[in-house]
């Protein structure tokens, strides 16, 4: 998938958001090394705590389908400047893809590109437990 297609997929997934409480819609498109893409949206809950971010929805779908080789993720939020992955999602991405590229898209079409290492430097990961 091209970079533009990955961005469009994240933007389209924002429409699937279930966010009646925050009214903040987020879509995500997670790309594997062979170009396979797993999608996600944020899914809220009346009890608030069970809410799942768009990024983790996509990661957990991919893991449960046997994929862990993530290279790029596009995230489309409902804000300007673009929303960046929360701390929990950063740590979940860190587990599988410490070098992943992150494309954050804003509601007015702005774009920020960064790496996970930019967002979570000096991070803890699986190699510490060996
Ligand atoms: N949210 C995401 O899905 N991803 C982010 O990167 C930031 C926050 C969701 C969680 C919640 O449903 C709503 O946005 C407001 O925090």
PDB file of C-alpha atoms and ligand atoms in Angstrom:
ATOM      1  CA  UNK A   1       0.000   0.000   0.000  1.00  0.00           C
ATOM      2  CA  UNK A   2       1.295   3.470  -0.778  1.00  0.00           C
ATOM      3  CA  UNK A   3       1.728   6.093   1.907  1.00  0.00           C
ATOM      4  CA  UNK A   4      -1.308   7.989   0.532  1.00  0.00           C
ATOM      5  CA  UNK A   5      -3.435   4.827   0.591  1.00  0.00           C
ATOM      6  CA  UNK A   6      -2.406   4.110   4.175  1.00  0.00           C
ATOM      7  CA  UNK A   7      -3.395   7.665   5.144  1.00  0.00           C
ATOM      8  CA  UNK A   8      -6.767   7.359   3.360  1.00  0.00           C
ATOM      9  CA  UNK A   9      -7.425   4.056   5.103  1.00  0.00           C
ATOM     10  CA  UNK A  10      -6.819   5.613   8.536  1.00  0.00           C
ATOM     11  CA  UNK A  11      -9.085   8.531   7.624  1.00  0.00           C
ATOM     12  CA  UNK A  12     -11.821   6.153   6.453  1.00  0.00           C
ATOM     13  CA  UNK A  13     -11.516   4.112   9.653  1.00  0.00           C
ATOM     14  CA  UNK A  14     -12.215   7.243  11.690  1.00  0.00           C
ATOM     15  CA  UNK A  15     -15.818   6.884  10.475  1.00  0.00           C
ATOM     16  CA  UNK A  16     -16.063   3.524  12.250  1.00  0.00           C
ATOM     17  CA  UNK A  17     -15.158   5.033  15.619  1.00  0.00           C
ATOM     18  CA  UNK A  18     -17.508   4.228  18.479  1.00  0.00           C
ATOM     19  CA  UNK A  19     -16.955   7.325  20.621  1.00  0.00           C
ATOM     20  CA  UNK A  20     -20.283   8.603  22.022  1.00  0.00           C
ATOM     21  CA  UNK A  21     -18.653   9.799  25.257  1.00  0.00           C
ATOM     22  CA  UNK A  22     -15.626  11.770  24.093  1.00  0.00           C
ATOM     23  CA  UNK A  23     -16.917  12.426  20.569  1.00  0.00           C
ATOM     24  CA  UNK A  24     -13.261  12.205  19.560  1.00  0.00           C
ATOM     25  CA  UNK A  25     -12.999   9.859  16.598  1.00  0.00           C
ATOM     26  CA  UNK A  26      -9.766   8.081  15.757  1.00  0.00           C
ATOM     27  CA  UNK A  27      -8.923   5.695  12.918  1.00  0.00           C
ATOM     28  CA  UNK A  28      -5.734   3.707  12.391  1.00  0.00           C
ATOM     29  CA  UNK A  29      -4.093   1.717   9.599  1.00  0.00           C
ATOM     30  CA  UNK A  30      -1.176  -0.530  10.539  1.00  0.00           C
ATOM     31  CA  UNK A  31       1.094  -1.815   7.787  1.00  0.00           C
ATOM     32  CA  UNK A  32       3.166  -5.022   7.886  1.00  0.00           C
ATOM     33  CA  UNK A  33       6.440  -5.579   6.026  1.00  0.00           C
ATOM     34  CA  UNK A  34       4.697  -7.285   3.068  1.00  0.00           C
ATOM     35  CA  UNK A  35       2.135  -4.473   2.726  1.00  0.00           C
ATOM     36  CA  UNK A  36      -0.713  -6.175   4.567  1.00  0.00           C
ATOM     37  CA  UNK A  37      -2.768  -3.598   6.464  1.00  0.00           C
ATOM     38  CA  UNK A  38      -4.767  -4.051   9.662  1.00  0.00           C
ATOM     39  CA  UNK A  39      -7.257  -1.354  10.559  1.00  0.00           C
ATOM     40  CA  UNK A  40      -8.681  -0.053  13.808  1.00  0.00           C
ATOM     41  CA  UNK A  41     -10.837   2.616  15.402  1.00  0.00           C
ATOM     42  CA  UNK A  42     -11.338   3.703  18.975  1.00  0.00           C
ATOM     43  CA  UNK A  43     -14.069   1.801  20.822  1.00  0.00           C
ATOM     44  CA  UNK A  44     -15.444   3.445  23.939  1.00  0.00           C
ATOM     45  CA  UNK A  45     -17.520   1.974  26.747  1.00  0.00           C
ATOM     46  CA  UNK A  46     -20.114   3.324  29.187  1.00  0.00           C
ATOM     47  CA  UNK A  47     -17.835   2.183  32.015  1.00  0.00           C
ATOM     48  CA  UNK A  48     -15.037   4.291  30.427  1.00  0.00           C
ATOM     49  CA  UNK A  49     -12.178   2.002  31.599  1.00  0.00           C
ATOM     50  CA  UNK A  50     -12.607  -0.646  28.877  1.00  0.00           C
ATOM     51  CA  UNK A  51     -12.156   1.949  26.109  1.00  0.00           C
ATOM     52  CA  UNK A  52      -9.676   0.844  23.456  1.00  0.00           C
ATOM     53  CA  UNK A  53      -7.675   3.237  21.294  1.00  0.00           C
ATOM     54  CA  UNK A  54      -7.653   2.902  17.511  1.00  0.00           C
ATOM     55  CA  UNK A  55      -3.959   1.987  17.460  1.00  0.00           C
ATOM     56  CA  UNK A  56      -4.343  -0.895  19.894  1.00  0.00           C
ATOM     57  CA  UNK A  57      -7.440  -2.167  18.095  1.00  0.00           C
ATOM     58  CA  UNK A  58      -5.323  -2.468  14.931  1.00  0.00           C
ATOM     59  CA  UNK A  59      -2.321  -3.997  16.740  1.00  0.00           C
ATOM     60  CA  UNK A  60      -4.415  -6.579  18.586  1.00  0.00           C
ATOM     61  CA  UNK A  61      -6.272  -7.545  15.412  1.00  0.00           C
ATOM     62  CA  UNK A  62      -2.924  -8.081  13.683  1.00  0.00           C
ATOM     63  CA  UNK A  63      -1.355 -10.059  16.546  1.00  0.00           C
ATOM     64  CA  UNK A  64      -4.389 -12.306  16.793  1.00  0.00           C
ATOM     65  CA  UNK A  65      -4.092 -12.986  13.057  1.00  0.00           C
ATOM     66  CA  UNK A  66      -0.476 -14.060  13.482  1.00  0.00           C
ATOM     67  CA  UNK A  67       1.288 -10.876  12.333  1.00  0.00           C
ATOM     68  CA  UNK A  68       3.921  -8.927  14.291  1.00  0.00           C
ATOM     69  CA  UNK A  69       6.126  -7.390  11.585  1.00  0.00           C
ATOM     70  CA  UNK A  70       4.835  -3.833  11.701  1.00  0.00           C
ATOM     71  CA  UNK A  71       6.621  -1.125   9.730  1.00  0.00           C
ATOM     72  CA  UNK A  72       4.256   1.856   9.617  1.00  0.00           C
ATOM     73  CA  UNK A  73       1.042   3.115  11.192  1.00  0.00           C
ATOM     74  CA  UNK A  74      -1.187   5.991  10.171  1.00  0.00           C
ATOM     75  CA  UNK A  75      -3.435   7.528  12.834  1.00  0.00           C
ATOM     76  CA  UNK A  76      -6.243   9.939  11.973  1.00  0.00           C
ATOM     77  CA  UNK A  77      -7.730  11.890  14.863  1.00  0.00           C
ATOM     78  CA  UNK A  78     -10.315  14.604  15.239  1.00  0.00           C
ATOM     79  CA  UNK A  79      -7.953  17.411  16.239  1.00  0.00           C
ATOM     80  CA  UNK A  80      -5.502  20.033  15.113  1.00  0.00           C
ATOM     81  CA  UNK A  81      -2.668  19.587  15.747  1.00  0.00           C
ATOM     82  CA  UNK A  82      -2.950  15.864  14.933  1.00  0.00           C
ATOM     83  CA  UNK A  83      -3.399  13.514  17.847  1.00  0.00           C
ATOM     84  CA  UNK A  84      -0.388  11.383  18.690  1.00  0.00           C
ATOM     85  CA  UNK A  85      -0.556   7.864  20.184  1.00  0.00           C
ATOM     86  CA  UNK A  86      -1.165   7.794  23.938  1.00  0.00           C
ATOM     87  CA  UNK A  87       1.434   6.383  26.329  1.00  0.00           C
ATOM     88  CA  UNK A  88      -0.222   2.981  26.539  1.00  0.00           C
ATOM     89  CA  UNK A  89      -0.339   2.618  22.742  1.00  0.00           C
ATOM     90  CA  UNK A  90       3.310   3.703  22.491  1.00  0.00           C
ATOM     91  CA  UNK A  91       4.292   0.933  24.881  1.00  0.00           C
ATOM     92  CA  UNK A  92       2.184  -1.654  23.015  1.00  0.00           C
ATOM     93  CA  UNK A  93       3.804  -0.650  19.698  1.00  0.00           C
ATOM     94  CA  UNK A  94       7.223  -0.791  21.391  1.00  0.00           C
ATOM     95  CA  UNK A  95       6.741  -4.476  22.183  1.00  0.00           C
ATOM     96  CA  UNK A  96       6.603  -5.463  18.521  1.00  0.00           C
ATOM     97  CA  UNK A  97       7.960  -2.594  16.439  1.00  0.00           C
ATOM     98  CA  UNK A  98      10.480  -0.357  18.224  1.00  0.00           C
ATOM     99  CA  UNK A  99      11.408   1.335  14.925  1.00  0.00           C
ATOM    100  CA  UNK A 100       7.917   1.803  13.513  1.00  0.00           C
ATOM    101  CA  UNK A 101       7.122   4.988  11.571  1.00  0.00           C
ATOM    102  CA  UNK A 102       4.056   6.872  12.785  1.00  0.00           C
ATOM    103  CA  UNK A 103       2.029   9.176  10.547  1.00  0.00           C
ATOM    104  CA  UNK A 104      -0.396  11.365  12.496  1.00  0.00           C
ATOM    105  CA  UNK A 105      -3.190  13.081  10.567  1.00  0.00           C
ATOM    106  CA  UNK A 106      -5.167  16.054  11.783  1.00  0.00           C
ATOM    107  CA  UNK A 107      -8.752  17.035  11.177  1.00  0.00           C
ATOM    108  CA  UNK A 108      -7.764  19.824   8.761  1.00  0.00           C
ATOM    109  CA  UNK A 109      -5.401  17.663   6.734  1.00  0.00           C
ATOM    110  CA  UNK A 110      -2.177  18.447   8.574  1.00  0.00           C
ATOM    111  CA  UNK A 111       0.365  15.690   8.999  1.00  0.00           C
ATOM    112  CA  UNK A 112       3.138  14.857  11.445  1.00  0.00           C
ATOM    113  CA  UNK A 113       5.561  12.000  10.832  1.00  0.00           C
ATOM    114  CA  UNK A 114       7.706  10.572  13.594  1.00  0.00           C
ATOM    115  CA  UNK A 115       9.207   7.344  14.815  1.00  0.00           C
ATOM    116  CA  UNK A 116       8.278   5.448  17.928  1.00  0.00           C
ATOM    117  CA  UNK A 117      11.724   6.219  19.266  1.00  0.00           C
ATOM    118  CA  UNK A 118      10.921   9.942  19.000  1.00  0.00           C
ATOM    119  CA  UNK A 119       7.824   9.387  21.137  1.00  0.00           C
ATOM    120  CA  UNK A 120       9.210   6.815  23.573  1.00  0.00           C
ATOM    121  CA  UNK A 121      12.978   7.173  23.978  1.00  0.00           C
ATOM    122  CA  UNK A 122      14.947   4.988  26.415  1.00  0.00           C
ATOM    123  CA  UNK A 123      12.040   2.553  26.424  1.00  0.00           C
ATOM    124  CA  UNK A 124      11.559  -0.739  28.218  1.00  0.00           C
ATOM    125  CA  UNK A 125      11.017  -3.810  26.069  1.00  0.00           C
ATOM    126  CA  UNK A 126      11.182  -7.590  25.869  1.00  0.00           C
ATOM    127  CA  UNK A 127      14.986  -7.740  25.698  1.00  0.00           C
ATOM    128  CA  UNK A 128      15.218  -6.523  29.311  1.00  0.00           C
ATOM    129  CA  UNK A 129      13.600  -9.745  30.470  1.00  0.00           C
ATOM    130  CA  UNK A 130      16.111 -12.076  28.799  1.00  0.00           C
TER     131      UNK A 130
HETATM  132  N1  LIG B   1      -7.704   7.792  21.414  1.00  0.00           N
HETATM  133  C1  LIG B   1      -7.238   6.961  20.433  1.00  0.00           C
HETATM  134  O1  LIG B   1      -7.977   6.106  19.926  1.00  0.00           O
HETATM  135  N2  LIG B   1      -5.950   7.096  20.029  1.00  0.00           N
HETATM  136  C2  LIG B   1      -5.113   8.090  20.436  1.00  0.00           C
HETATM  137  O2  LIG B   1      -4.006   8.174  19.935  1.00  0.00           O
HETATM  138  C3  LIG B   1      -5.544   9.031  21.469  1.00  0.00           C
HETATM  139  C4  LIG B   1      -6.870   8.765  22.075  1.00  0.00           C
HETATM  140  C5  LIG B   1      -9.113   7.688  21.796  1.00  0.00           C
HETATM  141  C6  LIG B   1      -9.414   7.110  23.141  1.00  0.00           C
HETATM  142  C7  LIG B   1     -10.761   7.727  23.433  1.00  0.00           C
HETATM  143  O3  LIG B   1     -11.779   6.956  22.825  1.00  0.00           O
HETATM  144  C8  LIG B   1     -10.723   9.075  22.735  1.00  0.00           C
HETATM  145  O4  LIG B   1      -9.681   8.982  21.788  1.00  0.00           O
HETATM  146  C9  LIG B   1     -10.478  10.251  23.661  1.00  0.00           C
HETATM  147  O5  LIG B   1      -9.357  10.053  24.442  1.00  0.00           O
END
